[in-house]
MMTF fields as JSON, N, C-alpha, C and O atoms, coordinates in Angstrom:
{
  "mmtfVersion": "1.0.0",
  "mmtfProducer": "UNKNOWN",
  "numBonds": 427,
  "numAtoms": 428,
  "numGroups": 107,
  "numChains": 1,
  "numModels": 1,
  "chainsPerModel": [1],
  "groupsPerChain": [107],
  "chainIdList": ["A"],
  "bondAtomList": [4, 2, 8, 6, 12, 10, 16, 14, 20, 18, 24, 22, 28, 26, 32, 30, 36, 34, 40, 38, 44, 42, 48, 46, 52, 50, 56, 54, 60, 58, 64, 62, 68, 66, 72, 70, 76, 74, 80, 78, 84, 82, 88, 86, 92, 90, 96, 94, 100, 98, 104, 102, 108, 106, 112, 110, 116, 114, 120, 118, 124, 122, 128, 126, 132, 130, 136, 134, 140, 138, 144, 142, 148, 146, 152, 150, 156, 154, 160, 158, 164, 162, 168, 166, 172, 170, 176, 174, 180, 178, 184, 182, 188, 186, 192, 190, 196, 194, 200, 198, 204, 202, 208, 206, 212, 210, 216, 214, 220, 218, 224, 222, 228, 226, 232, 230, 236, 234, 240, 238, 244, 242, 248, 246, 252, 250, 256, 254, 260, 258, 264, 262, 268, 266, 272, 270, 276, 274, 280, 278, 284, 282, 288, 286, 292, 290, 296, 294, 300, 298, 304, 302, 308, 306, 312, 310, 316, 314, 320, 318, 324, 322, 328, 326, 332, 330, 336, 334, 340, 338, 344, 342, 348, 346, 352, 350, 356, 354, 360, 358, 364, 362, 368, 366, 372, 370, 376, 374, 380, 378, 384, 382, 388, 386, 392, 390, 396, 394, 400, 398, 404, 402, 408, 406, 412, 410, 416, 414, 420, 418, 424, 422],
  "bondOrderList": [1, 1, 1, 1, 1, 1, 1, 1, 1, 1, 1, 1, 1, 1, 1, 1, 1, 1, 1, 1, 1, 1, 1, 1, 1, 1, 1, 1, 1, 1, 1, 1, 1, 1, 1, 1, 1, 1, 1, 1, 1, 1, 1, 1, 1, 1, 1, 1, 1, 1, 1, 1, 1, 1, 1, 1, 1, 1, 1, 1, 1, 1, 1, 1, 1, 1, 1, 1, 1, 1, 1, 1, 1, 1, 1, 1, 1, 1, 1, 1, 1, 1, 1, 1, 1, 1, 1, 1, 1, 1, 1, 1, 1, 1, 1, 1, 1, 1, 1, 1, 1, 1, 1, 1, 1, 1],
  "groupList": [{"groupName": "MET", "atomNameList": ["N", "CA", "C", "O"], "elementList": ["N", "C", "C", "O"], "formalChargeList": [0, 0, 0, 0], "bondAtomList": [1, 0, 2, 1, 3, 2], "bondOrderList": [1, 1, 2], "singleLetterCode": "M", "chemCompType": "L-PEPTIDE LINKING"}, {"groupName": "ARG", "atomNameList": ["N", "CA", "C", "O"], "elementList": ["N", "C", "C", "O"], "formalChargeList": [0, 0, 0, 0], "bondAtomList": [1, 0, 2, 1, 3, 2], "bondOrderList": [1, 1, 2], "singleLetterCode": "R", "chemCompType": "L-PEPTIDE LINKING"}, {"groupName": "HIS", "atomNameList": ["N", "CA", "C", "O"], "elementList": ["N", "C", "C", "O"], "formalChargeList": [0, 0, 0, 0], "bondAtomList": [1, 0, 2, 1, 3, 2], "bondOrderList": [1, 1, 2], "singleLetterCode": "H", "chemCompType": "L-PEPTIDE LINKING"}, {"groupName": "SER", "atomNameList": ["N", "CA", "C", "O"], "elementList": ["N", "C", "C", "O"], "formalChargeList": [0, 0, 0, 0], "bondAtomList": [1, 0, 2, 1, 3, 2], "bondOrderList": [1, 1, 2], "singleLetterCode": "S", "chemCompType": "L-PEPTIDE LINKING"}, {"groupName": "GLN", "atomNameList": ["N", "CA", "C", "O"], "elementList": ["N", "C", "C", "O"], "formalChargeList": [0, 0, 0, 0], "bondAtomList": [1, 0, 2, 1, 3, 2], "bondOrderList": [1, 1, 2], "singleLetterCode": "Q", "chemCompType": "L-PEPTIDE LINKING"}, {"groupName": "PRO", "atomNameList": ["N", "CA", "C", "O"], "elementList": ["N", "C", "C", "O"], "formalChargeList": [0, 0, 0, 0], "bondAtomList": [1, 0, 2, 1, 3, 2], "bondOrderList": [1, 1, 2], "singleLetterCode": "P", "chemCompType": "L-PEPTIDE LINKING"}, {"groupName": "ASP", "atomNameList": ["N", "CA", "C", "O"], "elementList": ["N", "C", "C", "O"], "formalChargeList": [0, 0, 0, 0], "bondAtomList": [1, 0, 2, 1, 3, 2], "bondOrderList": [1, 1, 2], "singleLetterCode": "D", "chemCompType": "L-PEPTIDE LINKING"}, {"groupName": "VAL", "atomNameList": ["N", "CA", "C", "O"], "elementList": ["N", "C", "C", "O"], "formalChargeList": [0, 0, 0, 0], "bondAtomList": [1, 0, 2, 1, 3, 2], "bondOrderList": [1, 1, 2], "singleLetterCode": "V", "chemCompType": "L-PEPTIDE LINKING"}, {"groupName": "LEU", "atomNameList": ["N", "CA", "C", "O"], "elementList": ["N", "C", "C", "O"], "formalChargeList": [0, 0, 0, 0], "bondAtomList": [1, 0, 2, 1, 3, 2], "bondOrderList": [1, 1, 2], "singleLetterCode": "L", "chemCompType": "L-PEPTIDE LINKING"}, {"groupName": "LYS", "atomNameList": ["N", "CA", "C", "O"], "elementList": ["N", "C", "C", "O"], "formalChargeList": [0, 0, 0, 0], "bondAtomList": [1, 0, 2, 1, 3, 2], "bondOrderList": [1, 1, 2], "singleLetterCode": "K", "chemCompType": "L-PEPTIDE LINKING"}, {"groupName": "GLU", "atomNameList": ["N", "CA", "C", "O"], "elementList": ["N", "C", "C", "O"], "formalChargeList": [0, 0, 0, 0], "bondAtomList": [1, 0, 2, 1, 3, 2], "bondOrderList": [1, 1, 2], "singleLetterCode": "E", "chemCompType": "L-PEPTIDE LINKING"}, {"groupName": "ALA", "atomNameList": ["N", "CA", "C", "O"], "elementList": ["N", "C", "C", "O"], "formalChargeList": [0, 0, 0, 0], "bondAtomList": [1, 0, 2, 1, 3, 2], "bondOrderList": [1, 1, 2], "singleLetterCode": "A", "chemCompType": "L-PEPTIDE LINKING"}, {"groupName": "PHE", "atomNameList": ["N", "CA", "C", "O"], "elementList": ["N", "C", "C", "O"], "formalChargeList": [0, 0, 0, 0], "bondAtomList": [1, 0, 2, 1, 3, 2], "bondOrderList": [1, 1, 2], "singleLetterCode": "F", "chemCompType": "L-PEPTIDE LINKING"}, {"groupName": "CYS", "atomNameList": ["N", "CA", "C", "O"], "elementList": ["N", "C", "C", "O"], "formalChargeList": [0, 0, 0, 0], "bondAtomList": [1, 0, 2, 1, 3, 2], "bondOrderList": [1, 1, 2], "singleLetterCode": "C", "chemCompType": "L-PEPTIDE LINKING"}, {"groupName": "GLY", "atomNameList": ["N", "CA", "C", "O"], "elementList": ["N", "C", "C", "O"], "formalChargeList": [0, 0, 0, 0], "bondAtomList": [1, 0, 2, 1, 3, 2], "bondOrderList": [1, 1, 2], "singleLetterCode": "G", "chemCompType": "PEPTIDE LINKING"}, {"groupName": "ILE", "atomNameList": ["N", "CA", "C", "O"], "elementList": ["N", "C", "C", "O"], "formalChargeList": [0, 0, 0, 0], "bondAtomList": [1, 0, 2, 1, 3, 2], "bondOrderList": [1, 1, 2], "singleLetterCode": "I", "chemCompType": "L-PEPTIDE LINKING"}, {"groupName": "THR", "atomNameList": ["N", "CA", "C", "O"], "elementList": ["N", "C", "C", "O"], "formalChargeList": [0, 0, 0, 0], "bondAtomList": [1, 0, 2, 1, 3, 2], "bondOrderList": [1, 1, 2], "singleLetterCode": "T", "chemCompType": "L-PEPTIDE LINKING"}, {"groupName": "TYR", "atomNameList": ["N", "CA", "C", "O"], "elementList": ["N", "C", "C", "O"], "formalChargeList": [0, 0, 0, 0], "bondAtomList": [1, 0, 2, 1, 3, 2], "bondOrderList": [1, 1, 2], "singleLetterCode": "Y", "chemCompType": "L-PEPTIDE LINKING"}],
  "groupTypeList": [0, 1, 2, 3, 4, 5, 5, 6, 5, 7, 8, 9, 8, 1, 10, 11, 11, 4, 2, 12, 8, 9, 7, 8, 6, 10, 13, 11, 0, 8, 14, 8, 5, 15, 3, 7, 5, 16, 7, 11, 5, 5, 1, 3, 9, 4, 4, 1, 16, 12, 8, 1, 8, 8, 7, 2, 9, 9, 14, 17, 14, 17, 9, 10, 15, 11, 16, 15, 0, 9, 7, 3, 12, 2, 16, 7, 1, 16, 7, 11, 1, 1, 8, 3, 10, 1, 17, 10, 7, 9, 14, 1, 3, 14, 8, 7, 8, 8, 11, 4, 3, 0, 14, 8, 1, 10, 14],
  "groupIdList": [1, 2, 3, 4, 5, 6, 7, 8, 9, 10, 11, 12, 13, 14, 15, 16, 17, 18, 19, 20, 21, 22, 23, 24, 25, 26, 27, 28, 29, 30, 31, 32, 33, 34, 35, 36, 37, 38, 39, 40, 41, 42, 43, 44, 45, 46, 47, 48, 49, 50, 51, 52, 53, 54, 55, 56, 57, 58, 59, 60, 61, 62, 63, 64, 65, 66, 67, 68, 69, 70, 71, 72, 73, 74, 75, 76, 77, 78, 79, 80, 81, 82, 83, 84, 85, 86, 87, 88, 89, 90, 91, 92, 93, 94, 95, 96, 97, 98, 99, 100, 101, 102, 103, 104, 105, 106, 107],
  "secStructList": [7, 7, 7, 7, 7, 7, 7, 2, 2, 2, 2, 2, 2, 2, 2, 2, 2, 2, 2, 2, 2, 2, 2, 2, 2, 2, 2, 2, 2, 2, 6, 7, 7, 7, 7, 7, 7, 7, 7, 7, 7, 7, 1, 7, 2, 2, 2, 2, 2, 2, 2, 2, 2, 2, 2, 7, 6, 6, 7, 7, 7, 2, 2, 2, 2, 2, 2, 2, 6, 6, 1, 7, 2, 2, 2, 2, 2, 2, 2, 2, 2, 2, 2, 2, 2, 2, 6, 6, 7, 7, 1, 2, 2, 2, 2, 2, 2, 2, 2, 2, 2, 6, 6, 7, 7, 7, 7],
  "xCoordList": [13.869, 13.723, 12.577, 11.844, 12.246, 11.128, 10.565, 11.094, 9.155, 8.305, 7.555, 6.398, 8.06, 7.067, 5.732, 5.386, 4.675, 3.583, 3.107, 3.408, 2.356, 1.893, 1.435, 0.641, 1.809, 1.121, -0.611, -1.303, -1.046, -2.523, -3.724, -4.641, -3.305, -3.925, -3.896, -4.883, -2.687, -2.679, -3.655, -4.311, -3.488, -4.009, -6.066, -6.877, -6.187, -7.447, -8.002, -8.928, -7.349, -7.717, -7.625, -8.017, -7.124, -6.962, -8.294, -8.829, -8.589, -9.72, -10.881, -11.537, -10.875, -12.103, -12.184, -13.203, -10.79, -10.937, -11.941, -12.778, -11.274, -11.906, -13.285, -13.974, -13.918, -15.054, -15.725, -16.938, -15.274, -16.188, -16.189, -17.013, -15.025, -15.045, -16.246, -17.012, -16.3, -17.07, -18.6, -19.358, -19.242, -20.323, -20.693, -21.816, -19.462, -19.608, -20.197, -21.276, -19.323, -19.807, -21.04, -21.745, -21.519, -23.169, -23.974, -25.076, -23.622, -24.622, -24.576, -25.576, -23.841, -23.451, -24.089, -24.492, -24.22, -24.688, -26.316, -27.118, -26.667, -28.203, -28.88, -30.039, -27.614, -28.296, -28.293, -28.434, -28.162, -28.409, -27.283, -26.142, -28.062, -26.893, -26.284, -26.742, -24.735, -23.444, -23.074, -22.37, -23.484, -22.59, -21.435, -21.54, -20.648, -19.605, -19.539, -19.387, -19.674, -19.598, -18.396, -17.295, -18.552, -16.866, -17.052, -17.974, -15.348, -15.629, -15.242, -14.627, -15.719, -15.237, -13.795, -13.302, -13.047, -11.759, -11.615, -12.639, -10.565, -9.961, -10.281, -10.334, -10.522, -10.609, -9.001, -8.811, -8.256, -6.842, -6.264, -6.374, -5.743, -5.392, -3.965, -3.661, -3.181, -2.092, -2.009, -1.166, -3.382, -3.782, -4.21, -3.715, -5.212, -5.774, -4.095, -3.885, -3.278, -1.935, -1.146, -0.82, -0.896, -0.778, -1.32, -0.578, -2.411, -3.11, -2.938, -3.017, -2.784, -3.32, -1.514, -1.246, -0.588, 0.622, 1.027, 1.904, 0.42, 0.413, -0.08, 0.296, -0.956, -1.558, -0.899, -0.983, -0.401, 0.243, 1.055, 1.991, 0.796, 1.458, 3.065, 3.524, 3.602, 5.199, 5.741, 6.864, 4.698, 4.666, 5.83, 6.773, 5.436, 6.024, 6.144, 5.158, 7.455, 7.726, 7.493, 7.335, 7.469, 7.63, 8.245, 7.729, 9.508, 10.607, 10.372, 10.906, 9.921, 9.875, 8.554, 8.493, 7.863, 6.149, 7.013, 7.16, 7.514, 7.76, 8.981, 9.4, 9.258, 10.172, 9.244, 9.251, 8.418, 7.397, 6.358, 5.821, 6.241, 5.014, 6.069, 5.527, 7.181, 8.252, 8.369, 8.591, 8.26, 7.738, 8.667, 9.234, 8.73, 9.965, 9.675, 8.471, 10.2, 9.805, 9.298, 8.092, 9.377, 8.667, 7.015, 6.213, 6.863, 5.561, 4.602, 3.373, 5.273, 4.546, 4.236, 3.162, 5.108, 4.574, 3.7, 2.908, 3.406, 2.623, 1.192, 0.274, 1.126, -0.028, -0.283, -1.435, 0.831, -0.219, -0.779, -1.8, 0.191, -0.21, -1.766, -2.663, -1.92, -2.973, -4.482, -5.534, -4.214, -5.232, -5.679, -6.77, -4.647, -4.268, -5.34, -6.185, -5.541, -6.032, -7.744, -8.719, -7.867, -9.034, -10.163, -11.391, -9.61, -10.004, -9.884, -10.147, -9.238, -9.076, -8.673, -9.363, -7.074, -7.043, -5.556, -5.035, -5.096, -3.6, -2.77, -3.238, -1.456, -0.364, -0.38, -1.331, 0.756, 0.424, -0.829, -1.735, -0.595, -2.034, -3.169, -4.061, -3.483, -4.623, -5.023, -6.151, -4.156, -4.094, -4.189, -4.708, -3.867, -3.859, -5.536, -6.099, -5.979, -7.358, -8.251, -9.094, -7.868, -8.706, -8.453, -9.422, -7.226, -7.456, -8.326, -8.841, -8.52, -9.029, -10.713, -11.535, -11.057, -12.422, -12.797, -13.893, -11.833, -12.253, -12.228, -12.237, -12.189, -12.281, -11.075, -11.164, -9.61, -8.41, -7.689, -7.88, -7.101, -6.813, -5.537, -5.025, -4.585, -3.039, -2.78, -3.766, -1.843, -1.881, -1.152, -1.071],
  "yCoordList": [30.719, 29.664, 29.593, 29.616, 29.459, 29.317, 27.849, 26.88, 28.011, 26.34, 25.927, 26.317, 25.228, 24.786, 24.555, 24.098, 24.952, 24.236, 22.967, 22.187, 22.761, 21.147, 20.393, 20.947, 19.538, 18.805, 18.943, 19.137, 18.782, 18.902, 18.22, 18.666, 16.978, 16.339, 16.486, 16.065, 17.167, 17.458, 18.949, 19.355, 19.416, 21.033, 20.516, 20.986, 19.569, 19.312, 18.791, 19.318, 17.691, 17.713, 18.601, 18.453, 19.365, 20.544, 21.579, 22.288, 21.201, 22.679, 21.581, 22.095, 20.263, 19.454, 19.63, 20.069, 19.164, 19.633, 20.826, 20.94, 21.604, 23.363, 23.176, 23.396, 22.647, 22.671, 21.816, 22.017, 20.595, 20.131, 20.712, 20.713, 21.147, 21.723, 22.905, 22.952, 23.761, 24.919, 24.293, 25.022, 22.611, 23.008, 21.995, 21.671, 21.682, 21.391, 22.514, 22.526, 23.342, 24.606, 25.135, 25.449, 25.325, 25.839, 24.95, 25.303, 23.765, 22.615, 23.072, 23.301, 23.135, 23.437, 24.711, 24.924, 25.757, 27.314, 26.6, 26.831, 26.182, 25.43, 24.996, 25.244, 23.956, 23.127, 21.891, 21.072, 21.579, 20.231, 19.045, 19.013, 18.07, 16.955, 16.54, 16.537, 15.993, 16.095, 14.519, 14.272, 13.443, 12.454, 11.412, 11.299, 10.936, 11.178, 9.276, 8.644, 8.699, 7.198, 6.593, 7.01, 5.38, 4.858, 3.408, 2.602, 3.483, 1.797, 1.019, 1.507, -0.472, -1.178, -1.765, -2.153, -1.83, -2.223, -3.538, -4.217, -4.11, -5.293, -6.24, -5.789, -7.724, -8.633, -9.088, -9.673, -8.832, -9.3, -8.284, -7.061, -8.847, -7.836, -7.268, -6.078, -8.399, -7.79, -6.227, -5.33, -6.422, -5.43, -4.231, -3.135, -4.377, -3.486, -2.609, -1.397, -3.585, -3.185, -1.978, -0.903, -2.623, -1.742, -0.494, 0.3, -0.334, 0.985, 1.985, 3.207, 1.579, 2.206, 2.945, 4.1, 1.857, 2.674, 3.411, 4.259, 3.165, 4.187, 5.555, 6.501, 5.591, 7.093, 7.425, 8.605, 6.818, 7.406, 8.457, 8.621, 9.196, 10.75, 10.682, 11.25, 10.03, 10.023, 9.781, 10.15, 9.02, 9.381, 8.089, 8.303, 6.9, 5.836, 5.358, 5.354, 4.9, 4.858, 3.166, 2.56, 2.373, 1.109, 0.115, -0.869, 0.484, 0.081, 0.46, -0.14, 1.012, 1.402, 0.394, -0.5, 0.648, -0.022, -1.368, -2.068, -1.859, -3.508, -3.938, -5.093, -3.261, -3.568, -3.34, -4.123, -2.447, -2.727, -3.892, -4.434, -4.125, -4.986, -6.514, -7.6, -6.492, -7.596, -8.415, -9.586, -8.062, -8.928, -8.134, -7.081, -8.794, -7.708, -6.791, -6.678, -6.126, -4.472, -5.679, -5.45, -6.571, -6.993, -7.48, -7.354, -7.974, -8.366, -7.076, -7.081, -6.174, -4.448, -4.007, -3.434, -4.217, -3.805, -4.704, -4.129, -6.074, -6.754, -6.869, -7.582, -6.256, -5.884, -4.677, -4.41, -3.533, -2.355, -2.617, -2.189, -3.402, -3.535, -4.17, -3.707, -5.531, -6.007, -4.991, -5.1, -3.935, -3.384, -2.248, -1.687, -1.943, -0.762, -1.559, -0.771, -2.836, -3.547, -3.941, -3.623, -4.538, -4.78, -3.197, -3.268, -2.259, -1.178, 0.024, 1.076, -0.203, 0.347, 2.03, 2.985, 1.994, 3.464, 3.396, 2.338, 4.364, 4.331, 5.249, 6.327, 4.907, 5.126, 5.014, 4.517, 5.507, 5.854, 6.659, 6.161, 8.127, 8.684, 8.336, 9.116, 7.146, 6.947, 5.461, 4.988, 5.131, 4.2, 5.012, 4.415, 6.07, 7.034, 7.217, 6.8, 7.913, 8.274, 7.276, 7.412, 6.02, 4.617, 4.582, 4.535, 4.612, 4.228, 5.399, 5.068, 6.378, 7.564, 7.056, 6.858, 6.91, 6.624, 5.162, 4.778, 4.809, 3.254, 3.704, 2.936, 5.375, 5.63, 5.388, 5.431, 5.051, 4.802, 6.32, 7.232, 6.489, 7.62, 7.538, 6.42, 8.878, 8.879, 8.217, 7.915, 7.975, 7.275, 7.904, 7.509],
  "zCoordList": [56.303, 55.26, 55.323, 56.313, 53.794, 53.333, 53.122, 52.578, 53.808, 53.581, 52.552, 52.394, 51.888, 50.606, 50.916, 52.006, 49.687, 50.275, 50.144, 49.241, 51.059, 51.192, 49.761, 49.001, 49.573, 48.32, 48.36, 49.359, 46.986, 47.408, 48.254, 48.943, 47.893, 48.893, 50.171, 50.775, 51.035, 52.364, 52.508, 53.468, 51.437, 51.227, 51.545, 52.343, 50.648, 50.69, 51.968, 52.585, 52.324, 53.816, 55.02, 56.178, 54.532, 55.773, 55.781, 56.633, 54.027, 53.536, 54.745, 55.65, 54.479, 54.26, 56.017, 56.55, 56.918, 58.298, 59.004, 59.899, 57.987, 58.36, 58.328, 59.324, 56.886, 56.965, 57.54, 57.485, 58.277, 59.072, 60.591, 61.506, 60.437, 61.925, 62.022, 62.984, 61.005, 60.807, 61.09, 61.729, 60.528, 60.33, 61.842, 62.227, 62.44, 63.852, 64.764, 65.356, 64.727, 65.293, 65.105, 66.065, 63.534, 63.575, 64.047, 64.467, 64.069, 65.068, 66.532, 67.213, 66.767, 68.289, 68.629, 69.772, 67.468, 68.061, 67.571, 68.476, 66.945, 66.853, 67.923, 68.255, 68.724, 69.686, 69.417, 70.325, 68.354, 67.93, 67.959, 67.498, 68.692, 68.958, 67.946, 66.804, 68.431, 67.805, 68.026, 69.006, 67.206, 67.91, 66.748, 65.527, 67.444, 66.47, 66.498, 67.544, 65.263, 65.221, 65.741, 65.379, 66.79, 66.864, 66.416, 66.292, 66.183, 65.44, 66.65, 67.597, 66.548, 67.76, 67.736, 66.677, 69.061, 68.917, 68.415, 68.494, 67.893, 67.41, 68.596, 69.74, 68.292, 69.196, 69.714, 70.781, 69.071, 69.181, 70.521, 70.44, 71.55, 72.592, 71.74, 71.669, 71.122, 70.424, 69.697, 69.697, 69.073, 68.19, 69.006, 68.74, 70.111, 70.762, 71.574, 71.598, 72.069, 72.289, 71.674, 72.177, 70.128, 69.719, 69.119, 68.542, 69.226, 68.852, 70.429, 70.309, 71.377, 72.445, 72.18, 71.845, 72.459, 72.082, 71.339, 71.505, 70.422, 68.879, 69.006, 68.314, 69.945, 70.376, 71.591, 71.932, 72.161, 73.319, 73.409, 72.627, 74.288, 74.471, 73.94, 72.948, 74.665, 74.396, 72.919, 72.577, 71.929, 70.705, 70.03, 69.267, 70.537, 70.293, 68.906, 68.17, 68.456, 67.371, 67.241, 68.301, 65.923, 65.993, 66.695, 67.225, 66.654, 67.179, 68.839, 69.772, 68.892, 70.709, 70.954, 71.798, 70.315, 70.734, 70.268, 71.27, 69.33, 69.227, 70.878, 70.943, 71.635, 72.729, 73.673, 74.623, 73.666, 74.933, 75.011, 75.977, 73.435, 73.868, 73.585, 73.794, 73.231, 73.528, 72.583, 72.891, 71.207, 69.852, 68.961, 69.254, 67.85, 66.397, 65.947, 65.717, 65.729, 64.9, 63.762, 63.844, 62.969, 62.121, 62.072, 61.147, 63.185, 63.769, 64.163, 64.091, 64.516, 64.887, 63.55, 63.368, 62.495, 61.244, 60.806, 60.059, 60.926, 60.227, 61.072, 60.666, 62.025, 62.727, 62.405, 62.062, 62.436, 61.556, 59.953, 59.414, 59.474, 58.015, 57.966, 57.262, 59.022, 58.826, 59.184, 58.555, 60.45, 60.506, 59.895, 60.007, 59.184, 57.726, 56.802, 56.376, 56.388, 55.502, 56.107, 55.425, 57.226, 57.637, 58.036, 57.994, 58.294, 58.541, 58.052, 58.634, 56.31, 55.421, 55.445, 55.09, 56.09, 56.484, 55.827, 55.472, 55.743, 55.466, 56.16, 56.525, 56.408, 57.109, 58.517, 59.12, 59.13, 60.363, 61.09, 61.758, 60.742, 60.772, 60.594, 60.93, 60.05, 59.573, 60.786, 60.924, 61.29, 62.176, 63.397, 64.34, 63.592, 64.51, 65.018, 66.03, 64.014, 63.843, 64.383, 65.269, 63.566, 63.484, 65.525, 66.283, 65.94, 67.381, 68.049, 69.117, 67.726, 68.71, 68.129, 69.024, 67.037, 66.479, 67.747, 68.155, 67.974, 68.923, 70.396, 71.358, 70.46, 71.914, 72.917, 74.144, 71.968, 72.485, 72.832, 72.029, 73.692, 73.779, 74.031, 73.973, 74.425, 74.819, 76.036, 76.708, 76.39, 77.883, 78.724, 79.887]
}
């Protein structure tokens, strides 16, 4: 079965990521220090918990996160939406990158 080509935005994102990794490699070869800016985690314990569960190695979905947090699925969606708006990210992958930039790693 043949896989179709990814949409243009995905292809552009992959190209940008490859370019970024190439630049990082070149900096490392030249001995230049590399620092990645971090974003301060949200003050809300509920938002921090949501982000930690989102990047968990088990790959929890929103329904599973809601069960673990003992809140409704709609609450989890609201937390995700508010974080997306506040930090100007889109979708689950944007939230995962956000959590990682805050220093939250897989559990």
